[in-house]
Amino acid sequence: MKHLFRHPTVLALVMVLVTSLLLAAEPTHNAQPTHSAAPTEQTGKSFTVYPIGKVDRVGDRTVIVIDGKYQDGLLGLDQWSHVQVIWWFDRNDTPQRRAILQVHPRGDKSNPLTGVFACRAPVRPNLIALTLCKIVSVKDNIIEVENIDALPGTPVLDLKPYAPGQDSVQKAKVPAWAGPSKQSP
Amino acid sequence: MKHLFRHPTVLALVMVLVTSLLLAAEPTHNAQPTHSAAPTEQTGKSFTVYPIGKVDRVGDRTVIVIDGKYQDGLLGLDQWSHVQVIWWFDRNDTPQRRAILQVHPRGDKSNPLTGVFACRAPVRPNLIALTLCKIVSVKDNIIEVENIDALPGTPVLDLKPYAPGQDSVQKAKVPAWAGPSKQSP
């Protein structure tokens, strides 16, 4: 056995074996390049989300096309007038953009520097977007909505019907920069 | 070289090498057991989300504790009265529960069978939860909220300030089972 490891082929095999075992032990979701700003050095727990469909335009209509295998999940959605669409800012899915924690909202330098959790910036640690949409129709796996601020092809992660009792409040305070004289953030 | 593979130690080494290479090639997020219902057979794109903090109770107060490295993202949140908290139904994170597409809302068999995208069931393909909360205070990395329907320890993924102009509508239709005579779903 001892002199076997002196054989170059066997030595090479052992080295490849050790390397591949090390690769197998490395969790893939931690294999991001490091970056000076927080929070790319991810050492904790993570969860995996899968697109359930995508945004699309058909002529001047805006639709959400749900993957066929998820279509059963739409049963009864046509009884609601509005849906909260949860989608992914996929154009910004880089460790650098996910590390941004403060912005000038709407890219307007006259707006005060603001935390990404205090505005709706499309850069944030988890690139989750939320848009309240009016439902025009639900047919098979296609939901037509009045409008959505997402480009065609954008992955959709979840749909939640809008229930005024839990999803709205009568009086809400907003900062001056997001006030009624401006568009909401 | 040829007779080298007849040596039992070398043969064993080669077999372990091949196995470990196969393991390394298998994406970990697809390593879920198969299940009869959709959608556990995930073959497409996926995204990774990381907790930015967690829900906690301190006496009779409900707080969201944001990880220190994300604290800069809270700048200006105190200027809003309400925040939409996006959290993860971590107690249901199994392939089986993520494969459920229809439920009787609120576990009440008298409610009609409903798609998970047409109610707020805590089982759904992506275990994303959304709760609108009144902000009591924001101090350092701690947000005190009036209430949240999440257990202590629940991972929080994102915070979005509530802007009535984009997050609410004046008139919304809801199905009978979710109507004003009952709690919202």
PDB file of N, CA and C in Angstrom, chain B residues 88-158:
ATOM      1  N   TRP B  88     -41.187  34.633   6.287  1.00  0.00           N
ATOM      2  CA  TRP B  88     -41.144  33.278   5.717  1.00  0.00           C
ATOM      3  C   TRP B  88     -41.883  32.311   6.636  1.00  0.00           C
ATOM      4  N   PHE B  89     -42.841  31.566   6.069  1.00  0.00           N
ATOM      5  CA  PHE B  89     -43.559  30.537   6.841  1.00  0.00           C
ATOM      6  C   PHE B  89     -42.600  29.370   7.107  1.00  0.00           C
ATOM      7  N   ASP B  90     -41.619  29.595   7.976  1.00  0.00           N
ATOM      8  CA  ASP B  90     -40.541  28.608   8.115  1.00  0.00           C
ATOM      9  C   ASP B  90     -41.004  27.281   8.712  1.00  0.00           C
ATOM     10  N   ARG B  91     -42.138  27.319   9.460  1.00  0.00           N
ATOM     11  CA  ARG B  91     -42.634  26.051  10.038  1.00  0.00           C
ATOM     12  C   ARG B  91     -43.168  25.116   8.950  1.00  0.00           C
ATOM     13  N   ASN B  92     -43.420  25.631   7.764  1.00  0.00           N
ATOM     14  CA  ASN B  92     -44.003  24.814   6.691  1.00  0.00           C
ATOM     15  C   ASN B  92     -43.028  24.533   5.556  1.00  0.00           C
ATOM     16  N   ASP B  93     -41.756  24.710   5.822  1.00  0.00           N
ATOM     17  CA  ASP B  93     -40.775  24.599   4.737  1.00  0.00           C
ATOM     18  C   ASP B  93     -40.392  23.140   4.468  1.00  0.00           C
ATOM     19  N   THR B  94     -41.360  22.410   3.926  1.00  0.00           N
ATOM     20  CA  THR B  94     -41.094  21.043   3.469  1.00  0.00           C
ATOM     21  C   THR B  94     -41.589  20.938   2.031  1.00  0.00           C
ATOM     22  N   PRO B  95     -40.993  20.054   1.240  1.00  0.00           N
ATOM     23  CA  PRO B  95     -41.461  19.882  -0.156  1.00  0.00           C
ATOM     24  C   PRO B  95     -42.947  19.535  -0.202  1.00  0.00           C
ATOM     25  N   GLN B  96     -43.417  18.764   0.782  1.00  0.00           N
ATOM     26  CA  GLN B  96     -44.832  18.350   0.783  1.00  0.00           C
ATOM     27  C   GLN B  96     -45.745  19.570   0.947  1.00  0.00           C
ATOM     28  N   ARG B  97     -45.436  20.438   1.904  1.00  0.00           N
ATOM     29  CA  ARG B  97     -46.314  21.598   2.133  1.00  0.00           C
ATOM     30  C   ARG B  97     -46.171  22.636   1.031  1.00  0.00           C
ATOM     31  N   ARG B  98     -44.996  22.699   0.432  1.00  0.00           N
ATOM     32  CA  ARG B  98     -44.811  23.626  -0.680  1.00  0.00           C
ATOM     33  C   ARG B  98     -45.465  23.106  -1.956  1.00  0.00           C
ATOM     34  N   ALA B  99     -45.951  21.869  -1.924  1.00  0.00           N
ATOM     35  CA  ALA B  99     -46.623  21.289  -3.095  1.00  0.00           C
ATOM     36  C   ALA B  99     -48.140  21.451  -3.029  1.00  0.00           C
ATOM     37  N   ILE B 100     -48.650  21.935  -1.896  1.00  0.00           N
ATOM     38  CA  ILE B 100     -50.102  22.099  -1.749  1.00  0.00           C
ATOM     39  C   ILE B 100     -50.561  23.308  -2.566  1.00  0.00           C
ATOM     40  N   LEU B 101     -51.563  23.104  -3.411  1.00  0.00           N
ATOM     41  CA  LEU B 101     -52.039  24.193  -4.273  1.00  0.00           C
ATOM     42  C   LEU B 101     -53.468  24.622  -3.969  1.00  0.00           C
ATOM     43  N   GLN B 102     -54.210  23.812  -3.221  1.00  0.00           N
ATOM     44  CA  GLN B 102     -55.591  24.180  -2.889  1.00  0.00           C
ATOM     45  C   GLN B 102     -55.887  23.822  -1.435  1.00  0.00           C
ATOM     46  N   VAL B 103     -56.651  24.678  -0.784  1.00  0.00           N
ATOM     47  CA  VAL B 103     -57.013  24.458   0.626  1.00  0.00           C
ATOM     48  C   VAL B 103     -58.447  24.944   0.859  1.00  0.00           C
ATOM     49  N   HIS B 104     -59.003  24.564   1.991  1.00  0.00           N
ATOM     50  CA  HIS B 104     -60.209  25.220   2.492  1.00  0.00           C
ATOM     51  C   HIS B 104     -59.714  26.356   3.391  1.00  0.00           C
ATOM     52  N   PRO B 105     -59.934  27.617   2.992  1.00  0.00           N
ATOM     53  CA  PRO B 105     -59.329  28.724   3.742  1.00  0.00           C
ATOM     54  C   PRO B 105     -59.636  28.665   5.235  1.00  0.00           C
ATOM     55  N   ARG B 106     -58.666  29.042   6.012  1.00  0.00           N
ATOM     56  CA  ARG B 106     -58.727  29.051   7.489  1.00  0.00           C
ATOM     57  C   ARG B 106     -59.004  27.684   8.068  1.00  0.00           C
ATOM     58  N   GLY B 107     -58.710  26.634   7.291  1.00  0.00           N
ATOM     59  CA  GLY B 107     -58.922  25.281   7.777  1.00  0.00           C
ATOM     60  C   GLY B 107     -60.387  24.959   8.046  1.00  0.00           C
ATOM     61  N   ASP B 108     -61.280  25.749   7.453  1.00  0.00           N
ATOM     62  CA  ASP B 108     -62.726  25.580   7.677  1.00  0.00           C
ATOM     63  C   ASP B 108     -63.330  24.875   6.455  1.00  0.00           C
ATOM     64  N   LYS B 109     -63.751  23.622   6.639  1.00  0.00           N
ATOM     65  CA  LYS B 109     -64.249  22.813   5.518  1.00  0.00           C
ATOM     66  C   LYS B 109     -65.488  23.423   4.874  1.00  0.00           C
ATOM     67  N   SER B 110     -66.176  24.340   5.606  1.00  0.00           N
ATOM     68  CA  SER B 110     -67.354  24.966   5.010  1.00  0.00           C
ATOM     69  C   SER B 110     -66.965  26.083   4.031  1.00  0.00           C
ATOM     70  N   ASN B 111     -65.703  26.483   4.062  1.00  0.00           N
ATOM     71  CA  ASN B 111     -65.225  27.421   3.048  1.00  0.00           C
ATOM     72  C   ASN B 111     -64.875  26.637   1.781  1.00  0.00           C
ATOM     73  N   PRO B 112     -65.173  27.193   0.602  1.00  0.00           N
ATOM     74  CA  PRO B 112     -64.949  26.439  -0.640  1.00  0.00           C
ATOM     75  C   PRO B 112     -63.466  26.159  -0.884  1.00  0.00           C
ATOM     76  N   LEU B 113     -63.199  25.033  -1.537  1.00  0.00           N
ATOM     77  CA  LEU B 113     -61.833  24.708  -1.921  1.00  0.00           C
ATOM     78  C   LEU B 113     -61.289  25.873  -2.753  1.00  0.00           C
ATOM     79  N   THR B 114     -60.132  26.343  -2.387  1.00  0.00           N
ATOM     80  CA  THR B 114     -59.603  27.595  -2.944  1.00  0.00           C
ATOM     81  C   THR B 114     -58.116  27.435  -3.248  1.00  0.00           C
ATOM     82  N   GLY B 115     -57.692  28.014  -4.367  1.00  0.00           N
ATOM     83  CA  GLY B 115     -56.272  27.995  -4.699  1.00  0.00           C
ATOM     84  C   GLY B 115     -55.461  28.797  -3.698  1.00  0.00           C
ATOM     85  N   VAL B 116     -54.239  28.371  -3.457  1.00  0.00           N
ATOM     86  CA  VAL B 116     -53.410  29.099  -2.477  1.00  0.00           C
ATOM     87  C   VAL B 116     -53.093  30.523  -2.934  1.00  0.00           C
ATOM     88  N   PHE B 117     -53.199  30.784  -4.261  1.00  0.00           N
ATOM     89  CA  PHE B 117     -52.976  32.151  -4.749  1.00  0.00           C
ATOM     90  C   PHE B 117     -54.249  32.998  -4.645  1.00  0.00           C
ATOM     91  N   ALA B 118     -55.332  32.395  -4.173  1.00  0.00           N
ATOM     92  CA  ALA B 118     -56.597  33.104  -3.991  1.00  0.00           C
ATOM     93  C   ALA B 118     -56.969  33.185  -2.515  1.00  0.00           C
ATOM     94  N   CYS B 119     -56.028  32.883  -1.645  1.00  0.00           N
ATOM     95  CA  CYS B 119     -56.217  33.068  -0.202  1.00  0.00           C
ATOM     96  C   CYS B 119     -54.839  33.273   0.431  1.00  0.00           C
ATOM     97  N   ARG B 120     -54.791  33.340   1.752  1.00  0.00           N
ATOM     98  CA  ARG B 120     -53.527  33.664   2.401  1.00  0.00           C
ATOM     99  C   ARG B 120     -52.964  32.471   3.164  1.00  0.00           C
ATOM    100  N   ALA B 121     -53.269  31.291   2.670  1.00  0.00           N
ATOM    101  CA  ALA B 121     -52.825  30.060   3.329  1.00  0.00           C
ATOM    102  C   ALA B 121     -51.318  30.081   3.620  1.00  0.00           C
ATOM    103  N   PRO B 122     -50.927  29.512   4.751  1.00  0.00           N
ATOM    104  CA  PRO B 122     -49.491  29.455   5.096  1.00  0.00           C
ATOM    105  C   PRO B 122     -48.748  28.314   4.406  1.00  0.00           C
ATOM    106  N   VAL B 123     -49.438  27.610   3.521  1.00  0.00           N
ATOM    107  CA  VAL B 123     -48.774  26.623   2.653  1.00  0.00           C
ATOM    108  C   VAL B 123     -48.930  27.119   1.223  1.00  0.00           C
ATOM    109  N   ARG B 124     -47.860  27.144   0.488  1.00  0.00           N
ATOM    110  CA  ARG B 124     -47.829  27.664  -0.879  1.00  0.00           C
ATOM    111  C   ARG B 124     -46.453  27.372  -1.445  1.00  0.00           C
ATOM    112  N   PRO B 125     -46.312  27.413  -2.779  1.00  0.00           N
ATOM    113  CA  PRO B 125     -45.016  27.040  -3.382  1.00  0.00           C
ATOM    114  C   PRO B 125     -43.829  27.841  -2.821  1.00  0.00           C
ATOM    115  N   ASN B 126     -44.012  29.172  -2.732  1.00  0.00           N
ATOM    116  CA  ASN B 126     -43.007  29.992  -2.053  1.00  0.00           C
ATOM    117  C   ASN B 126     -43.628  30.495  -0.763  1.00  0.00           C
ATOM    118  N   LEU B 127     -42.982  30.184   0.347  1.00  0.00           N
ATOM    119  CA  LEU B 127     -43.602  30.380   1.671  1.00  0.00           C
ATOM    120  C   LEU B 127     -43.505  31.830   2.144  1.00  0.00           C
ATOM    121  N   ILE B 128     -43.820  32.741   1.229  1.00  0.00           N
ATOM    122  CA  ILE B 128     -43.730  34.172   1.532  1.00  0.00           C
ATOM    123  C   ILE B 128     -45.018  34.637   2.206  1.00  0.00           C
ATOM    124  N   ALA B 129     -44.864  35.323   3.320  1.00  0.00           N
ATOM    125  CA  ALA B 129     -45.999  35.880   4.063  1.00  0.00           C
ATOM    126  C   ALA B 129     -45.896  37.396   4.040  1.00  0.00           C
ATOM    127  N   LEU B 130     -47.044  38.048   4.127  1.00  0.00           N
ATOM    128  CA  LEU B 130     -47.101  39.512   4.044  1.00  0.00           C
ATOM    129  C   LEU B 130     -48.054  40.017   5.115  1.00  0.00           C
ATOM    130  N   THR B 131     -47.557  40.862   5.998  1.00  0.00           N
ATOM    131  CA  THR B 131     -48.418  41.430   7.053  1.00  0.00           C
ATOM    132  C   THR B 131     -48.195  42.935   7.143  1.00  0.00           C
ATOM    133  N   LEU B 132     -49.302  43.669   7.096  1.00  0.00           N
ATOM    134  CA  LEU B 132     -49.251  45.115   7.287  1.00  0.00           C
ATOM    135  C   LEU B 132     -49.252  45.408   8.786  1.00  0.00           C
ATOM    136  N   CYS B 133     -48.241  46.121   9.260  1.00  0.00           N
ATOM    137  CA  CYS B 133     -48.082  46.364  10.700  1.00  0.00           C
ATOM    138  C   CYS B 133     -48.013  47.863  10.992  1.00  0.00           C
ATOM    139  N   LYS B 134     -48.600  48.247  12.109  1.00  0.00           N
ATOM    140  CA  LYS B 134     -48.433  49.629  12.588  1.00  0.00           C
ATOM    141  C   LYS B 134     -47.105  49.719  13.334  1.00  0.00           C
ATOM    142  N   ILE B 135     -46.311  50.726  12.975  1.00  0.00           N
ATOM    143  CA  ILE B 135     -45.015  50.916  13.634  1.00  0.00           C
ATOM    144  C   ILE B 135     -45.230  51.675  14.952  1.00  0.00           C
ATOM    145  N   VAL B 136     -44.718  51.124  16.027  1.00  0.00           N
ATOM    146  CA  VAL B 136     -44.761  51.817  17.322  1.00  0.00           C
ATOM    147  C   VAL B 136     -43.494  52.662  17.474  1.00  0.00           C
ATOM    148  N   SER B 137     -42.350  52.073  17.174  1.00  0.00           N
ATOM    149  CA  SER B 137     -41.086  52.819  17.251  1.00  0.00           C
ATOM    150  C   SER B 137     -40.002  52.107  16.443  1.00  0.00           C
ATOM    151  N   VAL B 138     -38.997  52.882  16.057  1.00  0.00           N
ATOM    152  CA  VAL B 138     -37.808  52.316  15.420  1.00  0.00           C
ATOM    153  C   VAL B 138     -36.614  52.832  16.211  1.00  0.00           C
ATOM    154  N   LYS B 139     -35.844  51.940  16.789  1.00  0.00           N
ATOM    155  CA  LYS B 139     -34.707  52.361  17.611  1.00  0.00           C
ATOM    156  C   LYS B 139     -33.544  51.422  17.303  1.00  0.00           C
ATOM    157  N   ASP B 140     -32.446  51.987  16.828  1.00  0.00           N
ATOM    158  CA  ASP B 140     -31.294  51.178  16.411  1.00  0.00           C
ATOM    159  C   ASP B 140     -31.768  50.100  15.428  1.00  0.00           C
ATOM    160  N   ASN B 141     -31.596  48.834  15.788  1.00  0.00           N
ATOM    161  CA  ASN B 141     -31.994  47.764  14.853  1.00  0.00           C
ATOM    162  C   ASN B 141     -33.309  47.099  15.267  1.00  0.00           C
ATOM    163  N   ILE B 142     -34.071  47.768  16.134  1.00  0.00           N
ATOM    164  CA  ILE B 142     -35.314  47.180  16.655  1.00  0.00           C
ATOM    165  C   ILE B 142     -36.526  47.992  16.185  1.00  0.00           C
ATOM    166  N   ILE B 143     -37.446  47.321  15.548  1.00  0.00           N
ATOM    167  CA  ILE B 143     -38.716  47.956  15.166  1.00  0.00           C
ATOM    168  C   ILE B 143     -39.788  47.354  16.060  1.00  0.00           C
ATOM    169  N   GLU B 144     -40.436  48.215  16.843  1.00  0.00           N
ATOM    170  CA  GLU B 144     -41.579  47.695  17.596  1.00  0.00           C
ATOM    171  C   GLU B 144     -42.826  47.898  16.754  1.00  0.00           C
ATOM    172  N   VAL B 145     -43.635  46.836  16.628  1.00  0.00           N
ATOM    173  CA  VAL B 145     -44.881  46.926  15.857  1.00  0.00           C
ATOM    174  C   VAL B 145     -46.047  46.595  16.786  1.00  0.00           C
ATOM    175  N   GLU B 146     -47.248  47.038  16.351  1.00  0.00           N
ATOM    176  CA  GLU B 146     -48.403  46.828  17.218  1.00  0.00           C
ATOM    177  C   GLU B 146     -48.716  45.338  17.332  1.00  0.00           C
ATOM    178  N   ASN B 147     -48.595  44.630  16.206  1.00  0.00           N
ATOM    179  CA  ASN B 147     -48.899  43.212  16.217  1.00  0.00           C
ATOM    180  C   ASN B 147     -48.419  42.580  14.907  1.00  0.00           C
ATOM    181  N   ILE B 148     -48.177  41.289  14.944  1.00  0.00           N
ATOM    182  CA  ILE B 148     -47.889  40.550  13.708  1.00  0.00           C
ATOM    183  C   ILE B 148     -48.311  39.101  13.922  1.00  0.00           C
ATOM    184  N   ASP B 149     -48.850  38.497  12.875  1.00  0.00           N
ATOM    185  CA  ASP B 149     -49.350  37.123  12.965  1.00  0.00           C
ATOM    186  C   ASP B 149     -48.228  36.114  12.680  1.00  0.00           C
ATOM    187  N   ALA B 150     -47.095  36.335  13.316  1.00  0.00           N
ATOM    188  CA  ALA B 150     -45.953  35.432  13.132  1.00  0.00           C
ATOM    189  C   ALA B 150     -45.388  35.094  14.508  1.00  0.00           C
ATOM    190  N   LEU B 151     -44.977  33.865  14.667  1.00  0.00           N
ATOM    191  CA  LEU B 151     -44.440  33.404  15.947  1.00  0.00           C
ATOM    192  C   LEU B 151     -43.047  33.984  16.207  1.00  0.00           C
ATOM    193  N   PRO B 152     -42.650  34.091  17.486  1.00  0.00           N
ATOM    194  CA  PRO B 152     -41.276  34.518  17.783  1.00  0.00           C
ATOM    195  C   PRO B 152     -40.272  33.610  17.079  1.00  0.00           C
ATOM    196  N   GLY B 153     -39.227  34.205  16.567  1.00  0.00           N
ATOM    197  CA  GLY B 153     -38.207  33.444  15.861  1.00  0.00           C
ATOM    198  C   GLY B 153     -38.421  33.371  14.361  1.00  0.00           C
ATOM    199  N   THR B 154     -39.589  33.812  13.899  1.00  0.00           N
ATOM    200  CA  THR B 154     -39.889  33.738  12.456  1.00  0.00           C
ATOM    201  C   THR B 154     -38.929  34.623  11.651  1.00  0.00           C
ATOM    202  N   PRO B 155     -38.349  34.085  10.577  1.00  0.00           N
ATOM    203  CA  PRO B 155     -37.429  34.887   9.775  1.00  0.00           C
ATOM    204  C   PRO B 155     -38.153  35.970   8.973  1.00  0.00           C
ATOM    205  N   VAL B 156     -37.589  37.160   8.978  1.00  0.00           N
ATOM    206  CA  VAL B 156     -38.112  38.281   8.194  1.00  0.00           C
ATOM    207  C   VAL B 156     -37.211  38.474   6.977  1.00  0.00           C
ATOM    208  N   LEU B 157     -37.835  38.680   5.805  1.00  0.00           N
ATOM    209  CA  LEU B 157     -37.077  38.780   4.551  1.00  0.00           C
ATOM    210  C   LEU B 157     -36.954  40.205   4.025  1.00  0.00           C
ATOM    211  N   ASP B 158     -37.980  41.011   4.265  1.00  0.00           N
ATOM    212  CA  ASP B 158     -37.962  42.356   3.689  1.00  0.00           C
ATOM    213  C   ASP B 158     -38.977  43.226   4.420  1.00  0.00           C
TER     214      ASP B 158
END
